[in-house]
CSV table of C-alpha atoms in Angstrom, one decimal:
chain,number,residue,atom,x,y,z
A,6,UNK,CA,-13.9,-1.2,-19.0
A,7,UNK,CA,-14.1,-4.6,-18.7
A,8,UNK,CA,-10.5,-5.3,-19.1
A,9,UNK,CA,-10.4,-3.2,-15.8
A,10,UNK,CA,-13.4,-4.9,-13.9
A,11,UNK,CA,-11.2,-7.8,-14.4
A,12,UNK,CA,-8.2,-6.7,-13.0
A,13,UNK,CA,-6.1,-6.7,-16.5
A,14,UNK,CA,-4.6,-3.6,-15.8
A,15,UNK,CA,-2.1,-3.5,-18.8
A,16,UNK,CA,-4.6,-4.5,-21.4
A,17,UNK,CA,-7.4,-1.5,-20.3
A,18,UNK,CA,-4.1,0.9,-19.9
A,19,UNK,CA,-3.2,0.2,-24.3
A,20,UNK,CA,-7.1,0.6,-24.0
A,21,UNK,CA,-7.5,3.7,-23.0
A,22,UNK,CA,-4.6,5.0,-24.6
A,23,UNK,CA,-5.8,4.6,-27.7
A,24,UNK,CA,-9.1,6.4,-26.3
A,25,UNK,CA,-7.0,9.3,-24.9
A,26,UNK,CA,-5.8,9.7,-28.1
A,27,UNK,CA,-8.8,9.6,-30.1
A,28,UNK,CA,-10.8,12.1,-27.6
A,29,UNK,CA,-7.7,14.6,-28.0
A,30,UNK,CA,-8.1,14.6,-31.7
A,31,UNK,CA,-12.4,15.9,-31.0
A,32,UNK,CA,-11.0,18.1,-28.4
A,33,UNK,CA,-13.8,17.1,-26.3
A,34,UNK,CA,-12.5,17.8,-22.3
A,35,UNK,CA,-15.0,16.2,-20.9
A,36,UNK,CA,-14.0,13.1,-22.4
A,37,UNK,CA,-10.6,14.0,-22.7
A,38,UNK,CA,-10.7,13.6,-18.8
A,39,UNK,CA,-12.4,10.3,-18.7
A,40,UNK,CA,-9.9,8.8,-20.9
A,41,UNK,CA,-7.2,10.3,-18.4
A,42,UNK,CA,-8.7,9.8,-15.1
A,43,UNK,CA,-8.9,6.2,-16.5
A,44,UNK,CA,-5.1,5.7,-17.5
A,45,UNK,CA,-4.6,7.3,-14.2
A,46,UNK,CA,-6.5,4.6,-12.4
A,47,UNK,CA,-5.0,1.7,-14.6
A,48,UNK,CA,-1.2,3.3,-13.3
A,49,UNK,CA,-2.4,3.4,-10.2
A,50,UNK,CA,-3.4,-0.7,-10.2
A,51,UNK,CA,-0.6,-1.6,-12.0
A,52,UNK,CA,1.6,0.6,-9.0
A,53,UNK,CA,3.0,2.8,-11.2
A,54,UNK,CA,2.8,5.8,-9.6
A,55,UNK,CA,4.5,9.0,-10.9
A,56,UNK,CA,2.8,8.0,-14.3
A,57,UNK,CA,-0.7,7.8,-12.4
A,58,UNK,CA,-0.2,11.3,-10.7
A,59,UNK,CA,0.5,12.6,-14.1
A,60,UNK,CA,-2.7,11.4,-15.3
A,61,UNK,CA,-5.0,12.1,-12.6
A,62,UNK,CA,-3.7,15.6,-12.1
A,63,UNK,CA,-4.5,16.3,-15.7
A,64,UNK,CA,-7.8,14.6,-15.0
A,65,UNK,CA,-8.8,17.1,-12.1
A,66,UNK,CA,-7.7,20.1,-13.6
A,67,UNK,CA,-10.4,19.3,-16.5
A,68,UNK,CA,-13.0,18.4,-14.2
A,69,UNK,CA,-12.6,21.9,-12.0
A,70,UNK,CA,-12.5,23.9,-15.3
A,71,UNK,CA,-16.3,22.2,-16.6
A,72,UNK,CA,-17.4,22.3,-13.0
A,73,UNK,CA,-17.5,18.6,-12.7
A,74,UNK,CA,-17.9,18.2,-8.9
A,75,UNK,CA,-19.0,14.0,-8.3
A,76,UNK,CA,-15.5,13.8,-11.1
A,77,UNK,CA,-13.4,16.0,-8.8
A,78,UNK,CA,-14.2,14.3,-5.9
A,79,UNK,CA,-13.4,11.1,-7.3
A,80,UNK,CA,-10.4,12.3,-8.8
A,81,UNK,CA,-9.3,14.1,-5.4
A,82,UNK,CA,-9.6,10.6,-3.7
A,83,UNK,CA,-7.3,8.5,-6.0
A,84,UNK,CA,-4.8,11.4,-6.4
A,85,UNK,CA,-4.3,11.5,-2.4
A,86,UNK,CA,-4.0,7.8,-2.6
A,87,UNK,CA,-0.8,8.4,-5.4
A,88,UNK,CA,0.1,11.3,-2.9
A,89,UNK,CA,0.5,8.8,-0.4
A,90,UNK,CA,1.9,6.2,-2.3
A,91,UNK,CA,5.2,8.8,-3.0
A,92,UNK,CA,5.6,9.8,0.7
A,93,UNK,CA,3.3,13.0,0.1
A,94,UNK,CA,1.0,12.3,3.7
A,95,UNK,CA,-0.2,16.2,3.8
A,96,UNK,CA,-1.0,16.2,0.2
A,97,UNK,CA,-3.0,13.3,0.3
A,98,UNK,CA,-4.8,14.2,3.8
A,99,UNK,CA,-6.0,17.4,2.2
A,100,UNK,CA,-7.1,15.4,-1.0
A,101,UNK,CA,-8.9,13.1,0.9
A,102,UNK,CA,-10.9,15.7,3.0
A,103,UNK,CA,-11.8,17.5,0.0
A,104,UNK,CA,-13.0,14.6,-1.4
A,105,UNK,CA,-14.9,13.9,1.4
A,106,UNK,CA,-16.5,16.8,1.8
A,107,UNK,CA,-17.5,17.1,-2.1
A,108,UNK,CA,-18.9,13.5,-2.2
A,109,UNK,CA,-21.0,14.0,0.8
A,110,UNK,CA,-22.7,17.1,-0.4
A,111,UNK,CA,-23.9,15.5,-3.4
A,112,UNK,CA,-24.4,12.2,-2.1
A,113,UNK,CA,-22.5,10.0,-4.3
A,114,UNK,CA,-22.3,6.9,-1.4
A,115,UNK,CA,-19.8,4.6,-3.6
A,116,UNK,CA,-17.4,7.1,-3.7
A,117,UNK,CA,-17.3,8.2,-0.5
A,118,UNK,CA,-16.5,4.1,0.6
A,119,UNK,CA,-13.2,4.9,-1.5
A,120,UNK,CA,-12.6,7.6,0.6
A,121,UNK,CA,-13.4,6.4,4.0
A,122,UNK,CA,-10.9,3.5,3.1
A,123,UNK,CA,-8.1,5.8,2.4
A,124,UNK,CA,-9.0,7.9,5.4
A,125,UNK,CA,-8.7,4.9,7.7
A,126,UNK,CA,-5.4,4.0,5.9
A,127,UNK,CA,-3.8,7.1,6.7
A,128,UNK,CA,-5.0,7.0,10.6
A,129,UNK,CA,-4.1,2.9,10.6
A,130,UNK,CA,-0.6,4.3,9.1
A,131,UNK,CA,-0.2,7.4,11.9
A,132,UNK,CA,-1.5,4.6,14.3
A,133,UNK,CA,-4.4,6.2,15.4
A,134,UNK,CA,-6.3,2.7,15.6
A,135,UNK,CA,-9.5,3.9,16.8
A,136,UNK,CA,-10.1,6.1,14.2
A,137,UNK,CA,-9.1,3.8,11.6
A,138,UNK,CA,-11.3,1.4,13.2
A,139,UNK,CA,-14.1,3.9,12.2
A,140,UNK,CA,-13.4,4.7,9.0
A,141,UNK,CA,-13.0,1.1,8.3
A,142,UNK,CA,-16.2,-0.1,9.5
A,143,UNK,CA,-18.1,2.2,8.1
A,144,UNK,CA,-16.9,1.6,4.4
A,145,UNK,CA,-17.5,-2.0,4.9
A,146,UNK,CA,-21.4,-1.5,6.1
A,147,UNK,CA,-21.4,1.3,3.4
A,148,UNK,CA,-20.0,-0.9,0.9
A,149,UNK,CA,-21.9,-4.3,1.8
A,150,UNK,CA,-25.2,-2.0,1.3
A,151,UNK,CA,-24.6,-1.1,-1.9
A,152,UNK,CA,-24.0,-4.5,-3.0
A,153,UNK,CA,-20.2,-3.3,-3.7
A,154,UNK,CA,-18.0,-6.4,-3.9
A,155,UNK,CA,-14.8,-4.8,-4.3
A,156,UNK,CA,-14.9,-2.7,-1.6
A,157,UNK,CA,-16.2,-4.7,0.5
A,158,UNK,CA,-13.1,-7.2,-0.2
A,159,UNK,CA,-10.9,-4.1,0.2
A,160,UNK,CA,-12.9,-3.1,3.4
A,161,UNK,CA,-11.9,-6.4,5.0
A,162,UNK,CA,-8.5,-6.3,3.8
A,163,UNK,CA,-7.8,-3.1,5.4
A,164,UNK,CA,-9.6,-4.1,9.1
A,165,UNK,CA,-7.3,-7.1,8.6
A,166,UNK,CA,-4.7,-5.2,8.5
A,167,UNK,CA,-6.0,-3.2,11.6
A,168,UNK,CA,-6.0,-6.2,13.3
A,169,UNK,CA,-2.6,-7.4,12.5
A,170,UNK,CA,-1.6,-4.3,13.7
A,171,UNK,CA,-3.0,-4.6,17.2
A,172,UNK,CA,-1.7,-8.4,17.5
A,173,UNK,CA,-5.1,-9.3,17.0
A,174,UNK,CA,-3.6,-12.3,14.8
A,175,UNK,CA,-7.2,-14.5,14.3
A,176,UNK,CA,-9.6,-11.7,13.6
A,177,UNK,CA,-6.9,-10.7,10.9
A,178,UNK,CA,-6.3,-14.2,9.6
A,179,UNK,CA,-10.6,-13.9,9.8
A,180,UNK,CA,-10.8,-10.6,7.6
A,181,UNK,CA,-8.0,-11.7,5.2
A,182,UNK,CA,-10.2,-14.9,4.2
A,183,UNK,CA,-13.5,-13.2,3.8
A,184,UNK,CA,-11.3,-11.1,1.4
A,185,UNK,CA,-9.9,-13.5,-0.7
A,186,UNK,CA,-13.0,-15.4,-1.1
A,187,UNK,CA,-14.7,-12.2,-2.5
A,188,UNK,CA,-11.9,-11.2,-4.5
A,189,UNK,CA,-11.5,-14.6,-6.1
A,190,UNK,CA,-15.4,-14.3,-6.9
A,191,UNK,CA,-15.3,-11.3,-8.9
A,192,UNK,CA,-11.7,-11.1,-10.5
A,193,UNK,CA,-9.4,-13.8,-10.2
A,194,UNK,CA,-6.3,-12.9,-11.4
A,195,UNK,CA,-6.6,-9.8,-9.6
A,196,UNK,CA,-4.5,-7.6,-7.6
A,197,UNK,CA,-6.8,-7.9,-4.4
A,198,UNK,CA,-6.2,-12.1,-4.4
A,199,UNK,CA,-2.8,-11.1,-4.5
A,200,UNK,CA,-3.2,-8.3,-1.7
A,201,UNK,CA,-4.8,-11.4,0.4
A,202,UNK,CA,-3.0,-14.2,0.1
A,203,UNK,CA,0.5,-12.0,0.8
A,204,UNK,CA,-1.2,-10.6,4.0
A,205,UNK,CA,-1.7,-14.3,4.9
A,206,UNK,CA,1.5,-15.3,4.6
A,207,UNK,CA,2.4,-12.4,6.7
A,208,UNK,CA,-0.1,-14.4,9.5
A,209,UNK,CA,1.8,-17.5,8.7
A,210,UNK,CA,5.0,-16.2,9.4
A,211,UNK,CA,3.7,-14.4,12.7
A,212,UNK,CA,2.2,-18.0,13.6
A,213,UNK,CA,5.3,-19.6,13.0
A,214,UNK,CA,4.2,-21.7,9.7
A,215,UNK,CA,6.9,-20.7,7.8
A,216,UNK,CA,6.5,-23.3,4.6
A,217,UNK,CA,3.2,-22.7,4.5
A,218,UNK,CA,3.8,-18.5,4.6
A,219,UNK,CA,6.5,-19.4,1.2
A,220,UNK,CA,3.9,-21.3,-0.6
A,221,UNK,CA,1.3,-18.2,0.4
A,222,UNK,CA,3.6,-15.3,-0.7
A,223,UNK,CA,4.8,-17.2,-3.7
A,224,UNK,CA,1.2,-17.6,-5.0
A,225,UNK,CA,0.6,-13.7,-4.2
A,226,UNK,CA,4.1,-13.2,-6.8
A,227,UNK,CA,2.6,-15.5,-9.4
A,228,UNK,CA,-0.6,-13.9,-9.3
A,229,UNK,CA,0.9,-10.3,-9.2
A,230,UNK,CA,3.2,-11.1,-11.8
A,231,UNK,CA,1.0,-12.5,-14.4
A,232,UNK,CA,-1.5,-8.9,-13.9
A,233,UNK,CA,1.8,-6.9,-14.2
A,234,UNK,CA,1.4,-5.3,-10.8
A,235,UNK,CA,4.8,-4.5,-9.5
A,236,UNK,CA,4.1,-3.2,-6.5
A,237,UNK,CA,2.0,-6.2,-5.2
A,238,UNK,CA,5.3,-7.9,-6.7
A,239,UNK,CA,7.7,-6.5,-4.5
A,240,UNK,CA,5.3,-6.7,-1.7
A,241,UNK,CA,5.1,-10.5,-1.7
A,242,UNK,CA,8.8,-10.9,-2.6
A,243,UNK,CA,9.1,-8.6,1.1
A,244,UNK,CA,6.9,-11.3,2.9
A,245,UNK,CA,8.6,-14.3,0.8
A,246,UNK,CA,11.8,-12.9,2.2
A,247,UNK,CA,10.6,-12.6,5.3
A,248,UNK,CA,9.0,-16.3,5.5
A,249,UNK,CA,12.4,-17.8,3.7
A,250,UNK,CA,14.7,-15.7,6.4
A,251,UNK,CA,12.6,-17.7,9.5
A,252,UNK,CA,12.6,-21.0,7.3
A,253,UNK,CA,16.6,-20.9,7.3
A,254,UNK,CA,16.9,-20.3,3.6
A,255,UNK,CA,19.1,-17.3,4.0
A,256,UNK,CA,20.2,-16.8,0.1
A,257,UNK,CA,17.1,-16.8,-1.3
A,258,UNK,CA,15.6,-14.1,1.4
A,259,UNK,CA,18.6,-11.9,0.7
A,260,UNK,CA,17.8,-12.3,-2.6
A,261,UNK,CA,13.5,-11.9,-2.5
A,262,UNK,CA,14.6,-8.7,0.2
A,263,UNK,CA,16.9,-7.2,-3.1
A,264,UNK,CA,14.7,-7.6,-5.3
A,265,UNK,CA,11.6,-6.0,-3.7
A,266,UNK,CA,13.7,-3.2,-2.6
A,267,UNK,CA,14.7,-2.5,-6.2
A,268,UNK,CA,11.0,-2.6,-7.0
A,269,UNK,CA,10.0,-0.3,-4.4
A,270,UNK,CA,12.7,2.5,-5.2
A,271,UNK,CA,11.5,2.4,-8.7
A,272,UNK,CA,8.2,2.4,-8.4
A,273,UNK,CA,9.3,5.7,-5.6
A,274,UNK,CA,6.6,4.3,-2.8
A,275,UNK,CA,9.0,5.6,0.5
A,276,UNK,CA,6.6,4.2,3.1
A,277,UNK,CA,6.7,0.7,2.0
A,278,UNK,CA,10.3,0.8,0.8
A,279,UNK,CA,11.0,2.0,4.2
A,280,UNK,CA,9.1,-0.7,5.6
A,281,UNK,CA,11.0,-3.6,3.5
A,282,UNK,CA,14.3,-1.9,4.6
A,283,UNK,CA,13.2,-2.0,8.7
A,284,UNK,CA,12.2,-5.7,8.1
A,285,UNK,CA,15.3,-6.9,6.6
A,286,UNK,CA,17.5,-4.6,8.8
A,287,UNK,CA,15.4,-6.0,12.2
A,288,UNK,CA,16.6,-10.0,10.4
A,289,UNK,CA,19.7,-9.5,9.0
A,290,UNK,CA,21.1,-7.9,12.9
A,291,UNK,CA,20.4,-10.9,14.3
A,292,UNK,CA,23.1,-12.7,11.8
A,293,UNK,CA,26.8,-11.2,13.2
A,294,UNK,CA,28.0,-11.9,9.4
A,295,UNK,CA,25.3,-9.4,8.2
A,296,UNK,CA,25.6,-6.4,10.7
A,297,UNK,CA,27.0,-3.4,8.3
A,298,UNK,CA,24.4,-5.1,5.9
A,299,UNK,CA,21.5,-4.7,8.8
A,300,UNK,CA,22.9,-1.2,9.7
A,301,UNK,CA,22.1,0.2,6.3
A,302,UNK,CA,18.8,-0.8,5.7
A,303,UNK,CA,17.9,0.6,9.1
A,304,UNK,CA,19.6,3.6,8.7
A,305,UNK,CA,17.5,3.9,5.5
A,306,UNK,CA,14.6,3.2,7.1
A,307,UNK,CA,15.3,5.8,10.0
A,308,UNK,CA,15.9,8.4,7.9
A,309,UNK,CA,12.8,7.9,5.5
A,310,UNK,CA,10.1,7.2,8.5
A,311,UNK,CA,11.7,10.3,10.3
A,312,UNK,CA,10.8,12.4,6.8
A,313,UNK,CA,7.2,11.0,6.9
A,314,UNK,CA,6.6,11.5,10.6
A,315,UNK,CA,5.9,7.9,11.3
A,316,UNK,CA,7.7,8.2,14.6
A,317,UNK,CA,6.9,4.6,15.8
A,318,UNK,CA,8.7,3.1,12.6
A,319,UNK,CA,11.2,5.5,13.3
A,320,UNK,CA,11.6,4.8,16.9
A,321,UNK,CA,12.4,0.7,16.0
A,322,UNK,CA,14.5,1.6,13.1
A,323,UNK,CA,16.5,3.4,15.9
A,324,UNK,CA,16.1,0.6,18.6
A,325,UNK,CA,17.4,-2.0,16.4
A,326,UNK,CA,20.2,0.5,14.9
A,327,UNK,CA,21.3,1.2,19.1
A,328,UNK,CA,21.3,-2.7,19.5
A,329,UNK,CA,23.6,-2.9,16.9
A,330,UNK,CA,26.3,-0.1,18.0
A,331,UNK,CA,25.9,-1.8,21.6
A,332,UNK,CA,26.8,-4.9,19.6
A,333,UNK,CA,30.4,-3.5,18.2
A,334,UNK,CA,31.2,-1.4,21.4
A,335,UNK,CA,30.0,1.8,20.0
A,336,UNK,CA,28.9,3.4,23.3
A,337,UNK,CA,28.7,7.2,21.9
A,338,UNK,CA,26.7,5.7,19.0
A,339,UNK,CA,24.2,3.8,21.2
A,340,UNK,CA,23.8,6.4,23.7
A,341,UNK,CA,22.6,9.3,20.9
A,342,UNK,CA,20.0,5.9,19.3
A,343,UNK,CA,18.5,5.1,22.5
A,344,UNK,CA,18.1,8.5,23.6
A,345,UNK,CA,15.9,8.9,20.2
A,346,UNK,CA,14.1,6.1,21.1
A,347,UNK,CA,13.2,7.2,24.5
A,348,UNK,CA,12.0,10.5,23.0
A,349,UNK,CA,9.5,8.8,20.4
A,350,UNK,CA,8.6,5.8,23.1
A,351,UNK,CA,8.8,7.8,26.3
């Protein structure tokens, strides 16, 4: 338990193997599912997450067999967060209002901040801002209330995020701060500094500071590296690239943008590896040397934002892909693109 509290993922996972273990041998379920809802939370920090489904599936089948309901709720919330996580969005919508609804009935107030927070990621993802907005706010009064530090860093992170996504560049660059400074309060070396300082190198970039956005993301690696969290890895290498691209150091963003799409396809997270492959392509068109290269990232991206019914992600993916066949005089090609994009955009 402490391991975890301090965001040394790996170490509570041999943890609580050995637990799981141990518990199987007294064939006591009820503790049987502790031990596996905890290596299922332990995946899910260290982004590994077909191992974490496994877990936390096996977790909520014992809880619904003892009639466990604040542990099925609970396990219902970070099971639609996996859901997500491996481009599952109806899955994890109908986890997360199940969870929702069991929470509330018994009045468990933490967990239904954990909740709330997904909830508003999956509106902030389908770009339904003011919903998101909601969900957001709420889980940070709840959260603040309850004298929860983690989710109120998380709660900050994610209306950062809100903002970045509305251009609102200084109230996100606000939130991101107020994050970090909590998260570096109550775990260090934890994946939320990481989270943080990556999302302000994203501001960075967007604000033109580009050696200042490499220094930012390279931090994020280091501390995402030394937890083992490989998705927080490949998301800073993704904003590294990003930052190096703008800062003219061409070789060694092709190289951060290979690497965190490697990452990404292992770990099987669609949305993000999607999103790596739309930032690239959108970069990589602009170089004439690098078209076919641009092409097939956004054709990757089109076709997995398409699947996931993110229709604005798929309707730049096409954009940049129609800007591209305009390029090489592929009229037939840029016609059928643009067309797609005036059917998501209007």
């Amino acid at each position: 338990g402490i391991a975890f509290m301090k965001g040394e993922y790996e170490e509570a996972f041999d943890l609580h193997r050995a637990a799981l273990s141990a518990a199987r041998m007294t064939k006591d379920r009820e503790l049987t599912g502790i031990c596996l809802n905890n290596l299922g939370l332990d995946c899910k920090n260290l982004g590994r997450w077909s191992e974490s489904r496994v877990y936390l599936e096996e977790a909520l089948k014992i809880a619904e067999e003892i009639g466990q309901h604040l542990e099925r709720g609970s396990r219902l919330s970070n099971l639609g967060v996996i859901y997500s996580k491996l481009g599952l969005p109806k899955k994890a919508l109908r986890c997360w209002n199940e969870a929702a609804d069991t929470l509330t009935r018994i009045g468990n107030k933490g967990e239904v901040v954990a909740v709330h927070l997904a909830l508003g990621h999956y509106y902030l993802t389908y770009r339904d801002f003011e919903k998101a907005e909601e969900y957001y706010l709420g889980a940070l009064k709840r959260s603040s209330d309850n004298g929860d530090a983690r989710n109120s860093a998380l709660s900050l992170e994610y209306l950062g995020d809100l903002h970045f996504a509305c251009d609102r560049v200084e109230s996100a660059q606000r939130c991101y701060t107020e994050a970090l400074v909590i998260a570096e309060e109550i775990a260090p070396r934890g994946d939320i500094v990481a989270e943080a300082k990556r999302r302000l190198a994203d501001i960075e970039v967007r604000c033109g500071n580009y050696e200042a956005a490499i220094e930012l993301a390279g931090e994020a690696l280091r501390v995402a590296t030394e937890s083992k969290h490989i998705f927080e890895q490949a998301c800073s290498l993704r904003s590294k690239a990003c930052a190096e691209f703008h800062h003219g150091e061409l070789k060694k963003s092709r190289a951060s943008f290979s690497r965190a799409i490697e990452m990404l396809a292992g770990l099987g997270d669609r949305k993000d590896l999607a999103t790596a492959y739309l930032i690239a392509g959108e970069l990589f068109s602009t170089q004439p040397s690098s078209c076919a290269e641009a092409r097939d990232y956004l054709s990757d991206a089109l076709a997995i934002f398409e699947d996931l019914g993110m229709d604005y992600e798929a309707g730049l993916s096409a954009l940049w892909l129609g800007r591209i066949a305009a390029l090489k005089g592929n009229v037939e090609s840029c016609h059928g693109l643009l067309g797609k994009v005036i059917g998501i955009f209007g």
